[in-house]
GROMACS .gro file of C-alpha atoms in nm:
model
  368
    1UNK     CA    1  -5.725   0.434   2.469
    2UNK     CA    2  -5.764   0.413   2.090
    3UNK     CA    3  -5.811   0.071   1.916
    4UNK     CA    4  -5.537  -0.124   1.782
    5UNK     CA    5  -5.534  -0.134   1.433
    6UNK     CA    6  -5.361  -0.424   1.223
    7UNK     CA    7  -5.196  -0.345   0.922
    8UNK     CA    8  -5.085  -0.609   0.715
    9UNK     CA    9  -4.879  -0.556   0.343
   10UNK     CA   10  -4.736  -0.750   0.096
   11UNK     CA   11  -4.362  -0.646   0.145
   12UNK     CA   12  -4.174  -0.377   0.452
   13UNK     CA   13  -4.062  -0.117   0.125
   14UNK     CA   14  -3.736   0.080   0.206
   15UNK     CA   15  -3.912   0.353   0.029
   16UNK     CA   16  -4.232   0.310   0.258
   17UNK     CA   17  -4.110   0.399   0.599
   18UNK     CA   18  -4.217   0.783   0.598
   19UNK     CA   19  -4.555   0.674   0.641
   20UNK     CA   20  -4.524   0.367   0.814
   21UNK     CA   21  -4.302   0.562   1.070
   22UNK     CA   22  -4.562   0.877   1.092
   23UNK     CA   23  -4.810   0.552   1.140
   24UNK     CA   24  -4.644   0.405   1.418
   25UNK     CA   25  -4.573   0.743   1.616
   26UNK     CA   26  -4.948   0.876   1.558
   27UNK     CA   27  -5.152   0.540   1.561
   28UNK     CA   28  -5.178   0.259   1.771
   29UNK     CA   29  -5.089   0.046   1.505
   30UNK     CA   30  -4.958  -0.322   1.462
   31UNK     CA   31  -4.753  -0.422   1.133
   32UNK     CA   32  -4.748  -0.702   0.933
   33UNK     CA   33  -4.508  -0.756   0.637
   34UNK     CA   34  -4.456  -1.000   0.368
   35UNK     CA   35  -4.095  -1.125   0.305
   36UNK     CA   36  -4.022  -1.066  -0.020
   37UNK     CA   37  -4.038  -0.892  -0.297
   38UNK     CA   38  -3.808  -0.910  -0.624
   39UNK     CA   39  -3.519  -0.692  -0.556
   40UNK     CA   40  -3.665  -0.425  -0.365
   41UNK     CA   41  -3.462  -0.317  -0.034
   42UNK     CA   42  -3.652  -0.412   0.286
   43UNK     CA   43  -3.708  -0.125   0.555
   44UNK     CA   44  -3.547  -0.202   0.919
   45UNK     CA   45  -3.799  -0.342   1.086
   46UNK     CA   46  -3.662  -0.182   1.470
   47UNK     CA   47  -3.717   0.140   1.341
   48UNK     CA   48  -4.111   0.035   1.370
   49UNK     CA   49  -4.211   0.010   1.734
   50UNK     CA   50  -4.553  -0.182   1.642
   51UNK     CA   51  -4.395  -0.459   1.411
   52UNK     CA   52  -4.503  -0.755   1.509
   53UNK     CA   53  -4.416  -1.049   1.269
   54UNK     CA   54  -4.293  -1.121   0.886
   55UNK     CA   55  -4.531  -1.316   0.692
   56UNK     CA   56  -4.465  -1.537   0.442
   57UNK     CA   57  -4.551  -1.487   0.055
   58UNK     CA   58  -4.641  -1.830  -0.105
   59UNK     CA   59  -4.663  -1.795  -0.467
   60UNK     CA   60  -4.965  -2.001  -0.638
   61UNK     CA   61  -4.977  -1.923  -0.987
   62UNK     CA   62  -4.877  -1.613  -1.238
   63UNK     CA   63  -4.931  -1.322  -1.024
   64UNK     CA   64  -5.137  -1.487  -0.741
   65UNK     CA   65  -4.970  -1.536  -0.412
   66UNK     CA   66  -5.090  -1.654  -0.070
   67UNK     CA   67  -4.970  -1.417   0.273
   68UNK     CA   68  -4.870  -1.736   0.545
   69UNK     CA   69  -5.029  -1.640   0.877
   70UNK     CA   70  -5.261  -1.323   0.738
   71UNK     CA   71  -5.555  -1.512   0.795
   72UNK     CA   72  -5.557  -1.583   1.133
   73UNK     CA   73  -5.502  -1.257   1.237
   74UNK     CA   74  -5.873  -1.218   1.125
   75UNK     CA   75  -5.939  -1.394   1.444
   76UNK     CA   76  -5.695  -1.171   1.695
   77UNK     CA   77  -5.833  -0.911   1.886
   78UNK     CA   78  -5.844  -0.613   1.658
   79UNK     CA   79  -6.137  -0.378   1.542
   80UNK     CA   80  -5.963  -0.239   1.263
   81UNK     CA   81  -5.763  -0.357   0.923
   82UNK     CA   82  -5.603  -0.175   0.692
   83UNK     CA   83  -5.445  -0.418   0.409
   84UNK     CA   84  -5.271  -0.401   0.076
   85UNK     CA   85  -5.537  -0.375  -0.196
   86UNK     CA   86  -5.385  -0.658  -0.402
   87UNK     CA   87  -5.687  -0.883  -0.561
   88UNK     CA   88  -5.416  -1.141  -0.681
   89UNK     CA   89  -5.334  -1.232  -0.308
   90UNK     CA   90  -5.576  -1.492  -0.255
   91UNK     CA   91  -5.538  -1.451   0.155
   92UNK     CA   92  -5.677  -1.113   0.159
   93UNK     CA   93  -5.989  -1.234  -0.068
   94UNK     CA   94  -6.065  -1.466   0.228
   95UNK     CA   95  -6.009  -1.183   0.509
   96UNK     CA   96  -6.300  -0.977   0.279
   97UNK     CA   97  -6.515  -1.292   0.284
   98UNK     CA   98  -6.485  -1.309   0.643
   99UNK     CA   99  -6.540  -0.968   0.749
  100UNK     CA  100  -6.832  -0.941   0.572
  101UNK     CA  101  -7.040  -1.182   0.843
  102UNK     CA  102  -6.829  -0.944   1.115
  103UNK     CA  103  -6.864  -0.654   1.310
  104UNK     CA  104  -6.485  -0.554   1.164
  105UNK     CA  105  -6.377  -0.293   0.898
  106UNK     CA  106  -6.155  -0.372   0.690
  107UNK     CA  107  -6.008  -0.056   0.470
  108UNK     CA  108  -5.787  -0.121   0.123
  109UNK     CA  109  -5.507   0.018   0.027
  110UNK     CA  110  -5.429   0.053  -0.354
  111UNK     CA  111  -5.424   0.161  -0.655
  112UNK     CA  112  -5.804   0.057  -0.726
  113UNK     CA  113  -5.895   0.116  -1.118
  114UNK     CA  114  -5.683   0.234  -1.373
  115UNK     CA  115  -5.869   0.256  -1.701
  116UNK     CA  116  -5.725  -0.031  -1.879
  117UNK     CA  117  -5.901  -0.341  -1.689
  118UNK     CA  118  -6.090  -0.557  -1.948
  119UNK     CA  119  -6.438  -0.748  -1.844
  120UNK     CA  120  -6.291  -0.974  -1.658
  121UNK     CA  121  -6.085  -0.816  -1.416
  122UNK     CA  122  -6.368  -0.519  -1.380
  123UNK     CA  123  -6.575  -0.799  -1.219
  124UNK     CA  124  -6.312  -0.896  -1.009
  125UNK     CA  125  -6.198  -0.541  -0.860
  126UNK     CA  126  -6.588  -0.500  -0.836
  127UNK     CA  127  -6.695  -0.803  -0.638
  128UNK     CA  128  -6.314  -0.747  -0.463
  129UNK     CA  129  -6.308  -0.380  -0.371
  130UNK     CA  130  -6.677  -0.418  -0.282
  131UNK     CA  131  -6.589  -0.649   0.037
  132UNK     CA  132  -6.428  -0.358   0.187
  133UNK     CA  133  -6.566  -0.093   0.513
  134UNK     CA  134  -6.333   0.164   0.302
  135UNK     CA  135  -6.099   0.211  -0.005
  136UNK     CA  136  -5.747   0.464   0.071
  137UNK     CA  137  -5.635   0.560  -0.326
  138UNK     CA  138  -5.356   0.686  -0.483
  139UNK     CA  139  -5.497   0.966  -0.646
  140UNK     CA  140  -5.822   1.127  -0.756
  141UNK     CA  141  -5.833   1.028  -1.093
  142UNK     CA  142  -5.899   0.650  -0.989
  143UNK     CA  143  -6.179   0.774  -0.751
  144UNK     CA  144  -6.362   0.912  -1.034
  145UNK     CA  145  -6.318   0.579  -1.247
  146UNK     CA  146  -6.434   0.444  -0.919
  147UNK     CA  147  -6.726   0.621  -0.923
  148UNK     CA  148  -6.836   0.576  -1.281
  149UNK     CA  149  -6.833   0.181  -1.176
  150UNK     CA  150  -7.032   0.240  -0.942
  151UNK     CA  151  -6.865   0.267  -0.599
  152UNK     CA  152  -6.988   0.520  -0.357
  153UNK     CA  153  -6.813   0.812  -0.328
  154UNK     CA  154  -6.821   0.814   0.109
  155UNK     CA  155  -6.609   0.485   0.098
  156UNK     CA  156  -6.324   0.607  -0.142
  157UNK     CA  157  -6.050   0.858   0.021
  158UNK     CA  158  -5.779   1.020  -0.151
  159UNK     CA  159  -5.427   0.986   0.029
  160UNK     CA  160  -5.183   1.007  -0.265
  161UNK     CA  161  -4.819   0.856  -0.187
  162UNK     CA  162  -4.509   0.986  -0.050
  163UNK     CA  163  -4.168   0.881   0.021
  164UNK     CA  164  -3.911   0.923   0.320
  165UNK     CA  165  -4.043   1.306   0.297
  166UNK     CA  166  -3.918   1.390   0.675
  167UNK     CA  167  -3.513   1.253   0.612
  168UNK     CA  168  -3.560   1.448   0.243
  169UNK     CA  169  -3.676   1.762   0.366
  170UNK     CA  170  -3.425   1.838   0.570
  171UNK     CA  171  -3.172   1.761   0.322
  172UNK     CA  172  -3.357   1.951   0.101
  173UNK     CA  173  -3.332   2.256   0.341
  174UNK     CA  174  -2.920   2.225   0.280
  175UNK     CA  175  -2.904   2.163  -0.095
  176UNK     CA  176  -2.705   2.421  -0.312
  177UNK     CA  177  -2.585   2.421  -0.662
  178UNK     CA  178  -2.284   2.237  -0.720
  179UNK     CA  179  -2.049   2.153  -1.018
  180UNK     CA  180  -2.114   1.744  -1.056
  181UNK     CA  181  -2.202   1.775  -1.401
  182UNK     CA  182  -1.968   2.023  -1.566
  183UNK     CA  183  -1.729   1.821  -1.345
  184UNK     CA  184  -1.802   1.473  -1.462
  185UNK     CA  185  -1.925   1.555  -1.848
  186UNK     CA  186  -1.668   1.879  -1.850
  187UNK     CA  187  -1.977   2.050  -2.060
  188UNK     CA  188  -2.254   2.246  -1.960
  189UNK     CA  189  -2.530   2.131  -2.144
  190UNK     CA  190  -2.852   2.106  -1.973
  191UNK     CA  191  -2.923   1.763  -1.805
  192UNK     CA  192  -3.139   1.514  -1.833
  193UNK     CA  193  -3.187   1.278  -1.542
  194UNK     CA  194  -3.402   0.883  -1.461
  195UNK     CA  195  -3.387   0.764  -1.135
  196UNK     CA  196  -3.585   0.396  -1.008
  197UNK     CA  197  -3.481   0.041  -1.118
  198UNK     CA  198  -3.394  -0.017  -1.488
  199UNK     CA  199  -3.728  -0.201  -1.633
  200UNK     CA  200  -3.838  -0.281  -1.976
  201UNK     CA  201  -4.181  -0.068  -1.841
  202UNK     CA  202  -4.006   0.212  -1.806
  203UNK     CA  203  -3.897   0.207  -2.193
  204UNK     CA  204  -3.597   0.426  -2.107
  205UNK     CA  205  -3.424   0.379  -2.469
  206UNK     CA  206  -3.663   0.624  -2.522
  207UNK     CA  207  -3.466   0.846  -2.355
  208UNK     CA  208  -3.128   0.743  -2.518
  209UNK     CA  209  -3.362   0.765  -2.871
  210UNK     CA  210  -3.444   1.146  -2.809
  211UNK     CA  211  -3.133   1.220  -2.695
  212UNK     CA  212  -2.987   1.135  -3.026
  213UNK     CA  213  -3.272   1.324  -3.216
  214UNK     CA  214  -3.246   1.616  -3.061
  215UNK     CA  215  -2.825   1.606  -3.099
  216UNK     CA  216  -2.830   1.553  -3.441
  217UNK     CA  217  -3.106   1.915  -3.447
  218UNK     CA  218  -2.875   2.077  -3.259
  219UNK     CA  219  -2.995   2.072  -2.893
  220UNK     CA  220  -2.667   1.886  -2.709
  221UNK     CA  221  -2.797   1.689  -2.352
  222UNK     CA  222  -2.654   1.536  -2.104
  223UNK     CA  223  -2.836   1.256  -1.937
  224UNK     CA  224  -2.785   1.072  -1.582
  225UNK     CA  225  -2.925   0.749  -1.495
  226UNK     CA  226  -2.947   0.659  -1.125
  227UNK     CA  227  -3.077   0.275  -1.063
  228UNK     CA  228  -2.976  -0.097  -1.163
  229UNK     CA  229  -3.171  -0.339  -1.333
  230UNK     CA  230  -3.213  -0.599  -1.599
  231UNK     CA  231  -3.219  -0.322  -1.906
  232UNK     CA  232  -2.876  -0.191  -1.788
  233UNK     CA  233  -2.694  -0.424  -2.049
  234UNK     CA  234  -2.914  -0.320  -2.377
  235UNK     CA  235  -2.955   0.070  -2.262
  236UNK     CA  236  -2.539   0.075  -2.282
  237UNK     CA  237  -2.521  -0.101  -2.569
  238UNK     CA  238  -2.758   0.144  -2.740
  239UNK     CA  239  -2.570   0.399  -2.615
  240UNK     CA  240  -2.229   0.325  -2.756
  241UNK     CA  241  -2.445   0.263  -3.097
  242UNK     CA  242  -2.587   0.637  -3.074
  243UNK     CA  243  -2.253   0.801  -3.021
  244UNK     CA  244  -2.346   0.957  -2.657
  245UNK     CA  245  -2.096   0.763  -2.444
  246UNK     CA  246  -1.961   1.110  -2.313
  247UNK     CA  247  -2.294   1.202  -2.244
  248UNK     CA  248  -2.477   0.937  -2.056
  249UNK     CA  249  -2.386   0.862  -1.697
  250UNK     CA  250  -2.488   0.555  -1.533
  251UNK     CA  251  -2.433   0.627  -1.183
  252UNK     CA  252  -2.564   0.295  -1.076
  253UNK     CA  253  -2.753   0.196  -0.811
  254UNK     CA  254  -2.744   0.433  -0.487
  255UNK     CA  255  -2.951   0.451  -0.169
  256UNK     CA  256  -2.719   0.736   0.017
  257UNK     CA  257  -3.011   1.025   0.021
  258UNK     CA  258  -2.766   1.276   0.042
  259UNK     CA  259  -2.605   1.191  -0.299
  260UNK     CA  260  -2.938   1.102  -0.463
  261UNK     CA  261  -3.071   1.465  -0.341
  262UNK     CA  262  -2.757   1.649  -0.508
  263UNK     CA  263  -2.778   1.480  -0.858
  264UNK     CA  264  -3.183   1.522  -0.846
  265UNK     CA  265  -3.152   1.905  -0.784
  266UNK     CA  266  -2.860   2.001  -0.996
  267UNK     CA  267  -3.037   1.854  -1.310
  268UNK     CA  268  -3.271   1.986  -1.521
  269UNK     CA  269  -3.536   1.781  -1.602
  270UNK     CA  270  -3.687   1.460  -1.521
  271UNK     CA  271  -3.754   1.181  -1.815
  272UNK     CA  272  -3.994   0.889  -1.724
  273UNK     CA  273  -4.107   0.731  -2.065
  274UNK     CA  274  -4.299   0.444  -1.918
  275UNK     CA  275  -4.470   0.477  -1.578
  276UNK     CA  276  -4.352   0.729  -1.421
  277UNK     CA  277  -4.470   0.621  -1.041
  278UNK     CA  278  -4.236   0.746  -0.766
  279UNK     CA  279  -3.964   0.846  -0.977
  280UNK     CA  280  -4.183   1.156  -0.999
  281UNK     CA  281  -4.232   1.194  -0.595
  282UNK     CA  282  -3.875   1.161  -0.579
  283UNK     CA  283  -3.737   1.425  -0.797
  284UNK     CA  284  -4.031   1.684  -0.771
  285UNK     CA  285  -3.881   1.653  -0.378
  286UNK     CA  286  -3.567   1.799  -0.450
  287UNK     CA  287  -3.700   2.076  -0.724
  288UNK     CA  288  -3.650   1.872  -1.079
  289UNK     CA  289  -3.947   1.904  -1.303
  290UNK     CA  290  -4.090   1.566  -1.502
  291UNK     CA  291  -4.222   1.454  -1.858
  292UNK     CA  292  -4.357   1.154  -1.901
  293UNK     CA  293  -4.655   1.003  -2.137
  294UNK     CA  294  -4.992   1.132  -2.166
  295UNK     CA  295  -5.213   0.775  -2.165
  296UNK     CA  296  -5.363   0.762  -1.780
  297UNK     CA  297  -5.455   0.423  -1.796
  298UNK     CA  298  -5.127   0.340  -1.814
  299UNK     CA  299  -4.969   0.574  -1.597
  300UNK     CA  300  -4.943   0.521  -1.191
  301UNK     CA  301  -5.130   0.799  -1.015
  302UNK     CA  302  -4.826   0.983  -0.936
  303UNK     CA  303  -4.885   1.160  -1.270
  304UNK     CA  304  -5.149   1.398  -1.127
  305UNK     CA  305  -4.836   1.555  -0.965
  306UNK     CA  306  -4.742   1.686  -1.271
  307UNK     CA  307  -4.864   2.033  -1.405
  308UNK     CA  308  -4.759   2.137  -1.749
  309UNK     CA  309  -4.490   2.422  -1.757
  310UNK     CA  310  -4.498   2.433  -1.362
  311UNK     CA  311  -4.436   2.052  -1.243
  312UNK     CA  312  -4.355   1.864  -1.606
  313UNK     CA  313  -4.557   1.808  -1.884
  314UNK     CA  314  -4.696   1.494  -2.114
  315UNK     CA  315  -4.586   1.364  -2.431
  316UNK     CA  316  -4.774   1.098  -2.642
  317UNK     CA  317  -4.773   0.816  -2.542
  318UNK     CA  318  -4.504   0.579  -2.704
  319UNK     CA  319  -4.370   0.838  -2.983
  320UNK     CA  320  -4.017   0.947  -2.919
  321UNK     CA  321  -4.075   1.213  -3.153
  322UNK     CA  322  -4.332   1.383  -2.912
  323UNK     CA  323  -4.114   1.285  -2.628
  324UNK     CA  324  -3.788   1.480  -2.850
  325UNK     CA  325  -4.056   1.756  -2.927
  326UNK     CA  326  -4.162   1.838  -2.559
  327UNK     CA  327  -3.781   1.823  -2.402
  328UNK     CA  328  -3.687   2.060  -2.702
  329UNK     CA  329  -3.973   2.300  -2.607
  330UNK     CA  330  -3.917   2.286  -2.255
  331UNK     CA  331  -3.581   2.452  -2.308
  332UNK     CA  332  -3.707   2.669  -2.568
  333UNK     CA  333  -3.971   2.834  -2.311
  334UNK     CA  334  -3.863   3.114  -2.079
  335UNK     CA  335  -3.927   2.947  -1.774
  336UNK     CA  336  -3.762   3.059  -1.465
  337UNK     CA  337  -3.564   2.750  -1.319
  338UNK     CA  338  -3.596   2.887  -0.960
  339UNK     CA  339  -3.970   2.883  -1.037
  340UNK     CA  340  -4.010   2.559  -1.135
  341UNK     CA  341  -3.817   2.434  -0.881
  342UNK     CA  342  -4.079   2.636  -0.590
  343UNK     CA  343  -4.376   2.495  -0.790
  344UNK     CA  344  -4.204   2.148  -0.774
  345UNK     CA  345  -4.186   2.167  -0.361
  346UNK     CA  346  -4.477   2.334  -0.336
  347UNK     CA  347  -4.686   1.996  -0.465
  348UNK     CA  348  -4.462   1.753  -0.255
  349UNK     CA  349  -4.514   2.011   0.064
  350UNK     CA  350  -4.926   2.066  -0.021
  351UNK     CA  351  -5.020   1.677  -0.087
  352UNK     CA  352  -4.763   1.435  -0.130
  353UNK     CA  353  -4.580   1.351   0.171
  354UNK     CA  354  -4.672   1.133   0.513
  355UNK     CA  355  -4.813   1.405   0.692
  356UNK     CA  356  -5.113   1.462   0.463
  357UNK     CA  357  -5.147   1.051   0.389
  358UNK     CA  358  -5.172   1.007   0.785
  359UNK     CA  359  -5.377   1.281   0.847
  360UNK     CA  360  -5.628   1.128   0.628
  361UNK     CA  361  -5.585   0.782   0.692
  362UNK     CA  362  -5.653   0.908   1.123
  363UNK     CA  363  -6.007   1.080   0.984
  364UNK     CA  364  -6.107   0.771   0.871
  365UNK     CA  365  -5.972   0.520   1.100
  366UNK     CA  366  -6.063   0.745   1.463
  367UNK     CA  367  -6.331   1.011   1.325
  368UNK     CA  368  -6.064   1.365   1.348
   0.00000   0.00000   0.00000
């Protein structure tokens, strides 16, 4: 009989239940959720057979917030912890503190470093991160900043992310071209598409900015827009002032996978100007290639998805004139669409999914 594990996270992510699901079938694992979190849709907790309870988030001050009930599950009988990497909740500080005069492991999950972090929060993430039995990343590119700080290589493992990659593959396996766009935009200009919430991070008038550049050269784009959020207001009134109103779709926000999948794969290419996160996990799925900036520290690791002329490429960061540039050429270059769209499964398939993440998480939690 393996040990129980406890998993405890700040919030049960719609987007999240591939791998918690994989987790639950494949590990003897208990979960743990926070309650809320902005306006993000909350999983169904009865399709998790090891849920146990819903803590609550108490928030302290600016980002800082306190998990209700986390603490004493310290002092439950479990072996094991695996728990959101997030140095502003103070609850998880105390479950490091506490493990370290323990005989229990408790393993991270999170981003880790970035690049950006000034003095200040480098000694924090040190003196956090350094609590923990083990750190699961996001990416390689953090485990080498990682490293340069100092952490040991042996307690840092590379999981990447994934979404719902089990429901999405086998609607992938039914997807053919249809006629949405020349239907809706009765043109058949190539097309542009965002998907994820509507964000002033994700600077998507950069989009709308391009768009308009690269009309008035010539180059005539259609662009789709799948999500809701508190930029929706500005990004349509910059689009009535650009003169694309037939040519920008906001589709709204939509959580039917089927209909995501079909606008994803009839398009032609991704734009994420900001961070591009799992926009990029979500469209690579379904064969759409991405662009999004070039400055890693600013980027979440989904970026090392991204292969230029295969997966997406990089523009600089903040210039919609690079941004206009790189769309243009991407068009311009003989690139097989079928192609891209194999190379584009073929990094989902390889690394990005719940299969790998679980595999790796089960070497590290039970030794195979």
């Amino acid at each position: 009989m393996r040990e129980k594990i406890c998993l405890i996270y700040n919030y049960a992510q719609h987007y999240r239940l591939g791998v918690f699901k994989l987790m639950d079938q494949q590990m003897e694992c208990d979960f743990y959720f926070g309650d809320k979190m902005s306006d993000v849709k909350k999983l169904d907790y009865n399709e998790l057979k090891g849920f146990k309870k819903e803590l609550k988030n108490v928030p302290l001050f600016s980002n800082f917030y306190w998990q209700k009930g986390a603490v004493s599950l310290f002092f439950k009988d479990y072996k094991k912890y695996i728990i959101l990497g997030e140095y502003y909740c103070l609850s998880t500080w105390l479950i490091l503190f506490f493990s370290i005069f323990s005989s229990k492991k408790v393993y991270l999950w999170s981003h880790g470093w970035y690049g950006k972090e000034s003095f200040v929060i480098k000694l924090i993430k040190k003196i956090f991160f350094s609590m923990a039995t083990g750190i699961f990343l996001y990416g390689e590119y953090a485990k080498k900043l990682m490293i340069k700080e100092g952490f040991k290589p042996s307690k840092l493992y590379v999981i990447y992310n994934s979404l719902n990659y089990k429901e999405q593959i086998g609607i992938r396996k039914k997807l053919i071209k249809s006629d949405i766009y020349p239907d809706h935009f009765e043109n058949k200009f190539p097309v542009l598409i965002f998907i994820g919430r509507l964000t002033k991070v994700k600077k998507l008038h950069y989009i709308l900015e391009a768009q308009k550049k690269l009309r008035e050269q010539g180059l005539l784009l259609n662009l789709v827009i799948i999500g809701n959020g508190e930029e929706k207001e500005f990004l349509s009134s910059k689009v009535l002032e650009y003169g694309l109103k037939d040519y920008v779709w906001f589709v709204g926000q939509l959580y039917e996978e089927n209909a995501i999948a079909e606008y994803i794969f009839n398009a032609d290419l991704c734009i994420s100007p900001g961070n591009v996160g799992l926009t990029a996990m979500h469209t690579l799925m379904y064969g759409t290639p991405v662009i999004t900036h070039n400055n890693f520290a600013l980027q979440m690791p989904e970026f090392e998805a991204l292969t230029i002329d295969k997966t997406g490429d990089f523009f600089e960061h903040e210039s919609v004139s690079s941004l206009a540039i790189k769309i243009h050429q991407w068009f311009q270059k003989d690139l097989s669409r079928e192609e891209i769209r194999e190379n584009c499964y073929h990094i989902i398939d390889k690394k990005f999914n719940p299969d790998f993440q679980v595999s790796e998480i089960k070497k590290v939690m039970y030794g195979y």
